[in-house]
Amino acid sequence: MGGDPQGDAPTAGGLDRLLLDVKFSIPQPRPGWVSRAELIERARSSDCRVVGVTAPAGYGKSTLLVQWAFAEDRRVGWVSLNRFDDDPVALLTLLASAYARVSPGNAGLVAAMGGLGVSALGRAAPHLASTLSASPAPFVLMLDDLQELRSPACHDVLGVVISGIPAGSQLVAASRSEQPLLPRLRALGDAVELLPDELALDADGAEQIFAQAHVSISREAAAAVTERTEGWPAGLYLAAVIARDNHGGRQAVSGDDRFVADYLYRESLSQLPQTTQRFLRRTAVLDQLNAPLCDAVLGESGGQRRLRALESSNSFLIPLDRGRGWYRYHTLFREFLLGELRRVEPDVITKLHLRAADWYEANGSPALALEHLLNTAERDRCVQLTAQLVLPTYKAGHMSTVQRWLAALGDSAIEGYPPLAVLAGWVAALTGQTAEAQRWAAILDAASFDLASVGGTSFDLARSMLRAAMCASGPEHMMTEASFAVANEPPTSPWRDTALFLSAEAHLLTGQVDQACDLFTESSSAAAMMSNADSLVLSESELSLVAMDRGRWAEAAERLERVLVVIDEHRMHDYATSVLAFAAAARLTLHSGDLGESDRQITRAMRARPSCTFVLPFLAVGTRLQLAKVHLARGDHATARHLLREIDDVLLHRPDLGSLVDQVSALRQLLTVRTQTGAAARQPLTPAELRLLPYLQTHLTISQIGQRLFVSRNTVSSEVSSIYRKLGVSSRDAAVHQATAIGLLGE
């Protein structure tokens, strides 16, 4: 698939890099905080690998983590999470980055977390866990605001990462809501959890807070205010602020609400000038703040002065970096401010989000611009910006983020902007979402659009290429669609290599091998010029297979060497377009007599083949055909027959695949007349079993795994039993160990 002419992943701009650095910066300690040394020491000395700090907002969770970080003599990696990190690949990238920053010698770890079609649970998470387990020095990974991770996929990969934390190291997570992984770890004696009762302050803590606010308070009054607020640190702080602003005239707090949040915040806000109140309300739409952003959103100057003044007088504005350029509001305070904004000025909310979107887009962060636009009714602008971001975000491996954007827009908005619909179809096809791909293809058949491009090409051409790739009406129709794209894509188009490759495949399916080779060669050159790794890999893989068919093994070896380097550089090991290269490499190394390398390449291909489905039928059949031939040559007739059955399943959906159908018939005849000698070979895992396999690393129940995969409990139970039988094991741990040993999990 064509796209970003600069490569397969977006390059972070200056603002994005700065905001990323902020996420890894331990917030600076504020003077006068209440010491949590006793709680920290208890958790540190527990020998538990995981510490969960779980309490509602205002209990000092982040403060405890900061105190711990500055008191820690082990290496500390810090990650401040927000709602945009709710993507398993994004989460793993953050965790790897935090660890790499405090552990020298792990420069390549971060890059290994992403890539085209990367399997977060099956490859990236176990790779990170393995790296952590081999850490040469103890460390602490701190995750603040874990409640921002709502997707089960994020907690699944986090569970795998936790399994790699070695003795002497710890992961510490602060969350406002229950942490899903803690109950099991606690039952195993491998987790400590600090809850609200332990985080609540006593009268001594209240005295410290009032002293910090320069307010005198008696022991009796401290005990009374502690009782009224139930030791809630935020409530005690606000009580002190109220008393200070009333010159000590009010030291107690009243109100029937047990947390008295609304009362306290309204009291604290009412002490401020109207201009400051408006600044606080309106900037609450921002997840993070700096002076230029605040000025742009409010349409006025003076943001730097206001932020510095608020920081010095209000502990609910938290600096995020050492230079105090970026801030965020305390979560509970921001929620209150947003409530005030909806109550006092509901009509300005959309305008504020639009101004924030304008600022982020002008400063090179279109993804954050989109996040603000999604809070508005500006659907036309939303879909256009999403259409710009889908390819680079998808190619970076952040598939969950793409799916979240598409879900937020809704099908009707996507259908109303066909350039985005065609991208949704491409993404579904390349990730094996067969029902989605077919649904979008049907919608696109009836669509028309003349105004905008799709990642550098016209809508009509992008749709023709998707139709050609799905080959739903046979090779001749594929040829027509691909030829239309080739004739109209200019040499400078980032989609020209895709058009050439699809035309080459159509020629190959119709038996025109020489013409196909010419087009594959041209596609490979165009892909290299545009740095489009997927077309280069596919074209060179097909050329290597033709070279092998014609006995030109040295040429095939040269082409595949280049292809495998590209796959490694772009981390495409789980991607549909790489499977053919692995199959070709298995055939080449078998010919050269290197059985060990042939086995390795077979495993890589078999592991990734579930991504090759009938919506890309020439890949699905062509790859399995090559693998079946290799297994047949190795004497493994059982696996060859199994692959033939998978081919038959593809042909049920796409029966007209030209020359591939003839090759399948020839293989079927060959298998019929041959008899297998020697011991029976173990059957391979099916695509469904390969999709389930990574979940055996987690501690999800059979029913929970079924929910993740949208299949019944009985189906999961049957597939797990089959996995055990095929791997020759009898337990989940043994299955994971064996699958890792033979290359089906991890790197």
XYZ file of C-alpha atoms in Angstrom:
747
model
C 0.000 0.000 0.000
C 1.362 3.382 -0.922
C 1.537 6.243 1.491
C 4.044 8.359 3.348
C 6.820 9.073 0.834
C 9.256 9.539 3.674
C 9.090 5.980 4.933
C 6.977 3.574 6.879
C 6.656 5.468 10.146
C 6.056 9.092 10.976
C 8.970 11.152 12.186
C 8.092 13.003 15.354
C 8.220 16.744 15.017
C 9.818 19.052 17.568
C 6.622 19.471 19.581
C 5.886 15.743 19.611
C 9.441 14.974 20.748
C 9.181 17.564 23.494
C 5.866 16.192 24.723
C 7.325 12.679 24.634
C 10.290 13.767 26.745
C 7.867 15.297 29.223
C 6.226 11.880 29.701
C 9.542 10.445 30.905
C 10.398 13.340 33.239
C 9.899 12.722 36.936
C 7.828 15.684 38.172
C 9.762 18.015 40.425
C 9.013 17.678 44.159
C 7.102 20.519 45.750
C 8.254 21.972 49.041
C 6.405 21.101 52.181
C 4.768 17.869 51.150
C 3.813 15.270 53.732
C 6.405 12.521 53.912
C 5.347 9.069 52.690
C 8.648 7.465 53.660
C 7.067 4.766 55.824
C 4.732 3.574 53.063
C 7.504 3.714 50.474
C 9.905 1.717 52.611
C 7.276 -0.934 53.292
C 6.623 -1.349 49.582
C 10.331 -1.287 48.650
C 11.266 -3.901 51.219
C 8.393 -6.250 50.408
C 10.318 -8.210 47.739
C 7.179 -7.976 45.594
C 7.738 -7.200 41.930
C 4.610 -5.053 41.595
C 3.341 -2.227 43.755
C -0.103 -0.808 43.068
C -1.091 2.567 44.456
C -4.855 2.656 44.001
C -7.114 5.432 45.257
C -9.483 8.149 44.018
C -8.111 11.490 42.925
C -6.639 13.691 45.601
C -4.970 10.984 47.706
C -1.413 11.902 46.757
C -0.638 8.928 44.525
C 1.592 10.887 42.163
C 3.237 12.628 45.100
C 4.082 9.266 46.639
C 5.626 8.065 43.370
C 7.701 11.243 43.055
C 8.951 10.936 46.645
C 9.840 7.307 45.977
C 11.653 8.159 42.747
C 13.844 10.792 44.404
C 14.613 8.526 47.358
C 15.387 5.472 45.204
C 18.958 4.218 44.801
C 18.002 1.897 41.926
C 17.585 3.149 38.373
C 14.155 4.717 37.899
C 12.230 4.829 34.638
C 9.144 7.061 34.724
C 6.113 7.167 32.416
C 3.233 9.625 32.785
C 0.306 8.080 30.927
C -2.590 9.883 29.286
C -5.645 8.859 27.285
C -3.691 8.897 24.013
C -1.505 6.014 25.247
C -4.388 3.519 25.279
C -2.802 1.465 22.491
C -0.743 -1.675 23.213
C 2.073 -0.745 20.816
C 2.168 2.823 22.145
C 2.301 1.502 25.724
C 5.099 -0.953 24.973
C 7.047 1.766 23.193
C 6.741 4.009 26.247
C 7.818 1.244 28.641
C 10.769 0.330 26.436
C 11.772 3.989 26.145
C 11.624 4.514 29.900
C 13.776 1.438 30.507
C 16.250 2.269 27.729
C 16.771 5.755 29.181
C 18.040 4.324 32.459
C 19.696 1.154 31.163
C 22.547 1.695 28.689
C 22.978 -0.733 25.832
C 19.327 -0.974 24.804
C 19.300 1.462 21.914
C 17.412 -0.919 19.604
C 14.786 -1.921 22.135
C 12.383 0.936 21.417
C 12.414 0.333 17.660
C 11.629 -3.356 18.250
C 8.287 -2.456 19.838
C 6.721 -1.052 16.645
C 6.642 -1.669 12.932
C 4.280 -2.687 10.162
C 1.694 -5.123 11.467
C 3.680 -5.860 14.607
C 2.106 -8.349 17.029
C 2.102 -6.491 20.345
C 1.195 -9.535 22.444
C 2.974 -12.210 20.438
C 6.262 -10.458 19.646
C 6.849 -7.026 21.194
C 5.674 -7.740 24.778
C 7.665 -10.980 25.246
C 10.720 -9.280 23.696
C 10.513 -6.466 26.240
C 9.888 -8.949 29.066
C 12.976 -10.924 28.026
C 15.083 -7.760 27.987
C 13.882 -6.721 31.437
C 14.551 -10.167 32.877
C 18.181 -9.939 31.733
C 18.742 -6.461 33.197
C 22.282 -6.194 34.566
C 21.158 -3.869 37.373
C 17.979 -3.557 39.457
C 15.489 -0.936 38.342
C 12.091 0.551 39.131
C 9.532 1.349 36.421
C 6.926 3.860 37.562
C 3.622 4.309 35.722
C 1.492 7.259 36.733
C -2.218 7.451 35.860
C -2.642 3.811 34.882
C -6.420 4.337 34.801
C -5.929 5.956 31.380
C -5.375 2.469 29.932
C -8.898 1.207 29.341
C -8.391 -1.336 26.567
C -7.966 -4.976 27.610
C -5.158 -5.299 25.044
C -3.018 -2.842 27.027
C -3.454 -4.766 30.260
C -2.707 -8.023 28.431
C 0.673 -6.782 27.203
C 1.407 -5.177 30.563
C 0.875 -8.549 32.223
C 3.466 -10.130 29.918
C 5.928 -7.314 30.647
C 5.444 -7.760 34.392
C 6.364 -11.441 34.040
C 9.829 -10.306 32.922
C 10.599 -8.063 35.903
C 13.471 -9.775 37.746
C 13.892 -10.180 41.479
C 15.190 -6.989 43.035
C 13.355 -4.792 40.521
C 9.815 -3.435 40.712
C 6.999 -1.939 38.670
C 5.042 0.711 40.565
C 1.705 1.846 39.130
C -0.625 4.575 40.372
C -4.269 4.413 39.366
C -7.577 5.977 40.289
C -9.408 2.739 39.498
C -8.882 -0.941 40.206
C -5.789 -2.358 38.549
C -6.882 -5.540 36.697
C -3.597 -7.393 37.141
C -3.292 -6.914 40.893
C -5.736 -9.507 42.322
C -3.886 -12.472 40.818
C -0.450 -11.071 41.692
C -1.602 -10.340 45.231
C -2.868 -13.897 45.611
C 0.561 -15.137 44.535
C 2.254 -12.899 47.095
C 3.900 -10.903 44.320
C 2.142 -7.546 44.754
C 1.665 -4.886 47.391
C -1.289 -2.536 47.104
C -1.570 0.812 48.838
C -5.235 1.778 49.196
C -7.098 4.930 50.332
C -7.083 3.925 54.015
C -3.301 3.795 53.969
C -2.937 6.987 51.928
C -5.305 8.983 54.147
C -3.557 11.431 56.450
C -3.852 11.756 60.204
C -3.776 14.861 62.375
C 0.014 15.075 62.076
C -0.345 15.224 58.312
C -3.013 17.903 58.608
C -0.705 19.984 60.797
C 2.044 19.747 58.175
C -0.316 20.858 55.398
C -1.592 23.831 57.397
C 1.960 24.793 58.333
C 2.900 24.734 54.656
C 0.024 27.149 53.974
C 1.302 29.363 56.828
C -1.858 28.841 58.855
C -1.781 28.143 62.577
C -3.945 25.265 63.738
C -4.427 23.635 67.097
C -4.093 19.920 67.656
C -7.822 19.689 68.312
C -8.693 21.592 65.132
C -6.306 19.412 63.133
C -8.017 16.302 64.451
C -11.450 17.778 63.674
C -10.636 18.747 60.091
C -9.006 15.363 59.535
C -12.163 13.641 60.752
C -14.416 15.764 58.534
C -12.318 15.125 55.410
C -11.636 11.502 56.414
C -7.945 12.184 55.924
C -8.398 12.996 52.253
C -5.169 14.871 51.393
C -6.787 17.091 48.761
C -9.547 18.040 51.189
C -7.027 18.920 53.874
C -5.069 21.047 51.446
C -8.177 22.931 50.379
C -9.221 23.440 53.967
C -5.832 25.028 54.564
C -6.198 27.225 51.476
C -9.635 28.389 52.606
C -8.311 29.139 56.080
C -5.345 31.049 54.643
C -7.464 33.110 52.268
C -9.761 33.964 55.178
C -6.761 34.988 57.277
C -7.124 32.032 59.551
C -10.721 32.796 60.298
C -11.955 29.414 59.016
C -9.945 26.359 59.896
C -12.703 23.808 59.687
C -14.671 22.529 56.738
C -18.364 21.775 56.658
C -20.599 19.983 54.211
C -22.527 16.749 54.030
C -20.652 15.212 51.062
C -18.115 12.747 52.491
C -15.417 14.055 50.174
C -16.819 17.624 50.167
C -15.163 18.082 46.762
C -17.658 20.428 45.158
C -17.883 22.581 48.240
C -14.161 22.843 48.721
C -13.371 23.563 45.105
C -16.095 26.155 44.804
C -14.739 27.800 47.931
C -11.172 27.775 46.604
C -12.166 29.054 43.163
C -14.334 31.823 44.546
C -11.283 33.403 46.176
C -9.672 34.061 42.801
C -10.208 37.040 40.453
C -12.729 36.508 37.672
C -9.995 36.660 35.026
C -8.081 33.868 36.763
C -11.216 31.780 37.156
C -11.896 32.136 33.427
C -8.295 31.181 32.609
C -8.564 28.033 34.726
C -11.936 26.990 33.317
C -11.040 27.499 29.681
C -7.587 25.922 29.768
C -9.069 22.811 31.421
C -9.887 21.515 27.928
C -6.125 20.885 27.521
C -4.510 17.638 28.617
C -1.221 19.493 29.014
C -0.528 23.210 29.028
C 2.222 25.620 28.082
C 2.137 29.377 27.725
C 1.893 29.671 23.911
C -0.855 27.030 23.805
C -2.831 28.770 26.554
C -2.458 32.115 24.785
C -3.718 30.597 21.522
C -6.697 28.902 23.143
C -7.745 31.976 25.131
C -6.971 34.456 22.354
C -4.881 36.629 24.678
C -1.352 37.023 25.988
C 0.086 36.590 29.462
C -0.127 32.818 29.731
C 3.416 32.428 31.045
C 2.815 34.924 33.847
C -0.456 33.254 34.844
C 1.017 29.745 34.846
C 3.950 30.782 37.022
C 1.638 32.587 39.434
C -0.700 29.603 39.651
C 2.187 27.207 40.170
C 3.439 29.218 43.118
C 0.031 29.464 44.765
C -1.839 26.307 43.764
C -0.547 22.771 44.090
C -3.175 21.584 41.612
C -1.054 22.863 38.713
C 1.704 20.289 38.267
C 4.930 21.030 36.332
C 5.782 18.236 33.897
C 9.386 19.073 33.038
C 12.437 20.481 34.750
C 12.269 23.688 32.746
C 8.667 24.266 33.886
C 7.532 24.841 30.328
C 4.706 22.280 30.398
C 2.098 21.684 33.086
C -1.070 19.733 33.754
C -3.885 20.205 36.214
C -4.388 17.709 38.978
C -6.946 15.249 37.623
C -9.621 16.004 40.195
C -9.125 19.748 39.829
C -9.377 19.491 36.039
C -12.609 17.504 36.315
C -14.034 20.211 38.555
C -12.910 22.969 36.167
C -14.469 21.180 33.193
C -17.696 20.875 35.141
C -17.555 24.610 35.846
C -16.876 25.309 32.174
C -19.916 23.273 31.122
C -22.020 25.057 33.740
C -20.814 28.632 33.202
C -19.664 28.830 29.572
C -20.921 25.824 27.601
C -21.016 27.798 24.355
C -17.228 28.354 24.258
C -16.139 24.720 24.592
C -16.153 23.959 20.875
C -14.275 27.170 20.121
C -11.600 26.285 22.689
C -11.067 22.825 21.184
C -10.865 24.310 17.687
C -8.236 26.816 18.778
C -6.252 24.046 20.443
C -6.492 21.966 17.259
C -5.288 24.931 15.196
C -2.300 25.433 17.496
C -1.273 21.785 17.514
C -1.605 21.478 13.753
C 0.376 24.692 13.177
C 3.089 23.391 15.511
C 3.519 20.061 13.769
C 1.394 17.744 15.913
C -1.609 16.789 13.751
C -2.473 13.760 15.895
C -3.096 15.938 18.955
C -4.975 18.365 16.735
C -7.267 15.508 15.729
C -7.868 14.535 19.347
C -9.261 18.029 19.998
C -11.241 18.088 16.758
C -12.997 14.877 17.772
C -14.573 16.906 20.601
C -16.255 19.199 18.073
C -18.866 18.937 15.355
C -16.248 19.730 12.692
C -16.669 16.316 11.081
C -15.386 17.357 7.644
C -12.118 18.537 9.075
C -11.935 15.480 11.337
C -12.256 13.001 8.503
C -9.783 14.880 6.320
C -7.166 14.975 9.073
C -7.819 11.334 9.926
C -7.287 10.456 6.265
C -3.877 12.157 6.454
C -2.911 10.326 9.642
C -4.186 6.792 9.022
C -1.236 5.576 6.943
C 1.661 6.900 9.059
C -0.064 5.867 12.297
C -0.898 2.409 10.959
C 2.638 1.967 9.609
C 4.058 2.839 13.026
C 2.127 -0.143 14.391
C -0.477 1.880 16.332
C -3.424 -0.020 14.917
C -5.530 0.456 18.055
C -5.198 4.215 17.699
C -6.375 4.066 14.083
C -9.330 1.922 15.102
C -10.203 4.340 17.922
C -10.210 7.291 15.532
C -12.389 5.450 13.026
C -14.795 4.361 15.761
C -15.003 7.929 17.101
C -15.873 9.230 13.647
C -18.479 6.530 13.004
C -19.282 4.669 9.806
C -21.562 7.359 8.406
C -18.844 10.025 8.593
C -16.316 7.683 6.982
C -18.752 6.691 4.237
C -19.365 10.377 3.591
C -15.673 10.885 2.860
C -14.699 8.103 0.424
C -10.929 8.848 0.575
C -11.013 7.769 4.225
C -13.271 4.799 3.449
C -10.780 3.443 0.930
C -7.989 3.735 3.500
C -10.162 1.895 6.019
C -10.598 -0.834 3.404
C -6.859 -1.061 2.783
C -6.043 -1.273 6.494
C -8.685 -3.983 7.010
C -7.332 -6.001 4.073
C -3.711 -5.778 5.205
C -4.522 -6.760 8.793
C -6.713 -9.727 7.870
C -10.045 -8.211 8.959
C -11.953 -10.022 6.239
C -15.498 -8.942 7.124
C -14.467 -5.299 7.468
C -12.516 -5.354 4.211
C -15.446 -6.786 2.288
C -17.880 -4.350 3.886
C -15.790 -1.349 2.899
C -15.268 -2.758 -0.585
C -19.039 -2.993 -1.043
C -19.537 0.562 0.192
C -16.784 1.856 -2.089
C -18.325 0.205 -5.152
C -21.201 2.660 -4.932
C -19.122 5.700 -3.936
C -17.770 8.565 -6.008
C -15.460 11.435 -5.131
C -13.634 13.990 -7.244
C -12.183 16.558 -4.883
C -9.348 15.175 -2.775
C -6.521 12.701 -2.887
C -5.923 9.600 -0.787
C -2.406 9.822 0.576
C -1.091 11.201 -2.711
C -3.404 9.558 -5.253
C -6.976 10.077 -6.435
C -9.904 8.284 -4.886
C -10.706 6.418 -8.118
C -7.142 5.117 -8.414
C -6.925 4.108 -4.749
C -10.235 2.259 -5.069
C -9.075 0.505 -8.254
C -5.926 -0.678 -6.499
C -7.930 -1.987 -3.532
C -10.233 -3.846 -5.928
C -7.220 -5.295 -7.727
C -5.621 -6.387 -4.448
C -8.798 -8.151 -3.293
C -9.186 -9.884 -6.683
C -12.834 -10.668 -6.033
C -13.709 -11.071 -9.723
C -10.700 -12.944 -11.035
C -7.367 -12.083 -12.700
C -8.818 -10.414 -15.793
C -10.755 -7.889 -13.737
C -7.710 -7.454 -11.517
C -5.693 -6.704 -14.661
C -8.204 -4.046 -15.743
C -8.195 -2.273 -12.376
C -4.397 -2.443 -11.989
C -3.759 -1.288 -15.568
C -6.030 1.713 -14.990
C -3.941 2.635 -11.942
C -0.612 2.171 -13.756
C -1.772 4.307 -16.675
C -2.810 7.177 -14.429
C -0.350 7.176 -11.524
C 2.488 9.647 -12.282
C 6.110 8.604 -11.650
C 6.245 10.799 -8.541
C 3.153 9.285 -6.915
C 3.811 7.377 -3.651
C 1.256 4.825 -4.915
C 2.903 4.086 -8.257
C 4.857 1.126 -6.891
C 1.597 -0.381 -5.572
C -0.086 0.007 -8.965
C 2.899 -1.601 -10.719
C 3.062 -4.475 -8.250
C -0.643 -5.262 -8.592
C -0.362 -5.165 -12.375
C 2.588 -7.551 -12.129
C 0.571 -9.955 -9.976
C -2.288 -9.848 -12.475
C 0.118 -10.714 -15.286
C 1.556 -13.547 -13.177
C -1.914 -14.962 -12.532
C -2.658 -14.905 -16.267
C 0.560 -16.751 -17.088
C 2.474 -13.768 -18.530
C 5.613 -14.326 -16.487
C 8.084 -12.205 -18.477
C 5.764 -9.181 -18.484
C 5.176 -9.733 -14.765
C 8.932 -9.710 -14.079
C 9.348 -6.416 -15.930
C 6.587 -4.865 -13.839
C 7.939 -6.329 -10.576
C 11.333 -4.808 -11.404
C 9.782 -1.423 -12.110
C 7.693 -1.651 -8.915
C 10.780 -2.481 -6.847
C 12.636 0.549 -8.220
C 9.690 2.860 -7.592
C 9.271 1.476 -4.068
C 12.960 2.054 -3.315
C 12.704 5.635 -4.557
C 9.673 6.306 -2.332
C 10.931 4.206 0.631
C 7.779 2.060 0.480
C 9.003 -1.120 2.105
C 5.949 -3.301 1.509
C 5.968 -3.086 -2.308
C 9.727 -3.559 -2.417
C 9.530 -6.702 -0.282
C 6.698 -8.202 -2.321
C 8.211 -7.395 -5.715
C 11.671 -8.695 -4.866
C 10.189 -11.824 -3.270
C 8.226 -12.635 -6.444
C 11.306 -11.978 -8.602
C 13.359 -14.313 -6.408
C 10.771 -17.090 -6.795
C 10.782 -16.723 -10.588
C 14.594 -16.812 -10.505
C 14.476 -20.065 -8.512
C 11.943 -21.552 -10.936
C 14.415 -20.798 -13.749
C 17.439 -22.154 -11.897
C 19.037 -18.757 -11.215
C 19.745 -19.427 -7.547
C 22.491 -16.817 -7.134
C 20.136 -14.079 -8.339
C 17.432 -15.326 -6.012
C 19.849 -15.291 -3.075
C 20.918 -11.719 -3.835
C 17.330 -10.499 -4.014
C 16.252 -12.253 -0.833
C 19.246 -10.978 1.100
C 18.105 -7.445 0.320
C 14.496 -8.255 1.189
C 15.286 -9.780 4.586
C 17.368 -6.747 5.530
C 14.431 -4.461 4.695
C 12.053 -6.621 6.765
C 14.390 -6.437 9.754
C 14.944 -2.687 9.374
C 11.214 -1.956 9.227
C 10.220 -4.669 11.756
C 7.732 -6.240 9.342
C 7.951 -9.784 10.718
C 4.220 -10.103 11.473
C 3.069 -8.284 8.343
C 1.153 -9.936 5.504
C 3.560 -8.700 2.848
C 6.559 -10.404 4.513
C 5.235 -13.971 4.568
C 6.065 -14.636 0.919
C 9.664 -13.543 1.530
C 10.024 -15.991 4.422
C 8.580 -18.802 2.310
C 10.970 -17.978 -0.532
C 13.905 -17.862 1.896
C 12.900 -21.281 3.264
C 12.953 -22.696 -0.265
C 16.317 -21.071 -1.080
C 18.061 -22.285 2.081
C 16.633 -25.766 1.592
C 18.202 -25.815 -1.872
C 21.566 -24.740 -0.424
C 21.386 -27.493 2.194
C 21.125 -25.227 5.218
C 18.310 -27.102 6.956
C 18.599 -25.116 10.164
C 18.081 -21.787 8.387
C 15.325 -23.330 6.300
C 13.554 -24.354 9.505
C 13.913 -20.825 10.879
C 12.417 -19.227 7.787
C 9.607 -21.810 7.696
C 8.759 -20.928 11.304
C 8.722 -17.207 10.504
C 6.384 -17.774 7.571
C 4.080 -20.196 9.371
C 3.848 -17.864 12.357
C 2.885 -14.811 10.282
C 0.622 -16.548 7.760
C -2.685 -15.791 9.614
C -2.350 -12.226 8.308
C -2.614 -13.587 4.730
C -6.353 -14.069 4.251
C -8.655 -14.482 1.275
C -9.075 -10.704 0.925
C -5.517 -10.720 -0.486
C -5.942 -14.078 -2.222
C -2.830 -14.133 -4.436
C -0.724 -13.724 -1.271
C -2.764 -16.181 0.785
C -2.561 -18.930 -1.828
C 0.881 -18.140 -3.233
C 2.524 -18.145 0.183
C 0.899 -21.376 1.324
C 1.718 -23.006 -2.009
C 5.421 -22.229 -1.585
C 5.385 -23.438 2.014
C 3.599 -26.648 1.052
C 6.260 -27.349 -1.591
C 9.042 -26.818 0.967
C 7.380 -29.142 3.466
C 6.832 -31.706 0.743
C 10.505 -31.541 -0.201
C 11.373 -32.062 3.463
C 9.176 -35.165 3.580
C 6.580 -33.512 5.801
C 3.474 -34.540 3.885
C 1.146 -33.882 6.839
C 1.947 -30.172 6.959
C 1.795 -29.927 3.168
C -1.713 -31.425 3.259
C -2.710 -29.063 6.050
C -1.581 -26.077 3.981
C -3.482 -27.431 1.012
C -6.652 -27.481 3.137
C -6.027 -23.834 4.061
C -5.633 -23.055 0.347
C -8.949 -24.765 -0.334
C -10.576 -22.509 2.268
C -9.237 -19.446 0.423
C -10.453 -20.806 -2.920
C -13.962 -21.132 -1.524
C -14.001 -17.322 -1.376
C -11.798 -16.643 -4.414
C -12.104 -19.612 -6.809
C -10.762 -17.747 -9.861
C -7.033 -17.212 -9.306
C -5.721 -18.163 -12.726
C -2.360 -19.924 -12.793
C -2.364 -20.417 -9.015
C -5.328 -22.773 -9.350
C -3.334 -24.885 -11.815
C -0.363 -24.980 -9.435
C -2.613 -26.049 -6.574
C -4.022 -28.870 -8.719
C -0.495 -30.042 -9.526
C 0.428 -30.040 -5.830
C -2.729 -31.974 -4.991
C -1.862 -34.666 -7.519
C 1.692 -34.867 -6.217
C 0.480 -35.351 -2.657
C -1.973 -38.002 -3.792
C 0.632 -40.205 -5.455
C 3.359 -39.840 -2.848
C 3.430 -41.782 0.371
C 5.084 -40.397 3.441
C 8.119 -42.273 4.756
C 9.553 -42.122 8.241
C 7.886 -40.885 11.393
C 4.739 -38.842 11.139
C 5.397 -35.125 11.314
C 3.669 -32.986 13.896
C 0.881 -30.900 12.410
C 1.349 -27.107 12.371
C -0.739 -24.722 14.381
C -3.681 -23.393 12.426
C -4.132 -19.630 11.899
C -6.812 -19.634 14.603
C -4.462 -21.430 17.017
C -1.663 -18.989 16.198
C -3.974 -16.085 17.011
C -4.819 -17.689 20.358
C -1.254 -18.728 21.261
C -0.033 -15.316 22.581
C -2.872 -15.246 25.114
C -1.429 -18.314 26.827
C 1.293 -15.967 28.146
C -1.373 -14.052 30.050
C -3.359 -15.208 33.041
C -6.700 -14.785 31.339
C -9.181 -17.599 31.821
C -10.480 -19.652 28.905
C -13.674 -17.586 28.935
C -11.763 -14.301 29.016
C -9.599 -15.369 26.079
C -12.793 -16.191 24.200
C -14.058 -12.672 24.875
C -10.815 -11.177 23.527
C -11.050 -13.263 20.347
C -14.861 -13.089 19.986
C -15.250 -16.878 20.027
C -16.969 -19.254 22.409
C -15.422 -20.801 25.483
C -15.750 -24.240 23.908
C -13.862 -23.084 20.818
C -11.015 -21.736 22.932
C -10.885 -24.901 25.026
C -10.725 -27.052 21.895
C -7.994 -24.907 20.332
C -5.922 -24.891 23.516
C -6.081 -28.684 23.660
C -4.997 -28.838 20.029
C -2.083 -26.475 20.728
C -0.936 -28.674 23.615
C -1.119 -31.786 21.448
C 0.757 -30.237 18.547
C 3.473 -28.782 20.781
C 3.741 -31.962 22.819
C 2.999 -30.295 26.164
C 0.355 -30.463 28.868
C 0.244 -26.975 30.433
C 0.099 -23.309 29.528
C 3.580 -22.562 30.853
C 5.019 -25.468 28.906
C 3.204 -24.375 25.761
C 4.596 -20.838 26.075
C 8.095 -22.197 26.716
C 7.954 -24.554 23.734
C 6.409 -21.931 21.434
C 9.130 -19.470 22.382
C 11.833 -22.067 21.862
C 10.681 -22.856 18.316
C 10.112 -19.206 17.383
C 6.317 -18.900 17.498
C 6.443 -16.341 20.322
C 8.854 -13.521 21.063
C 11.592 -12.497 18.684
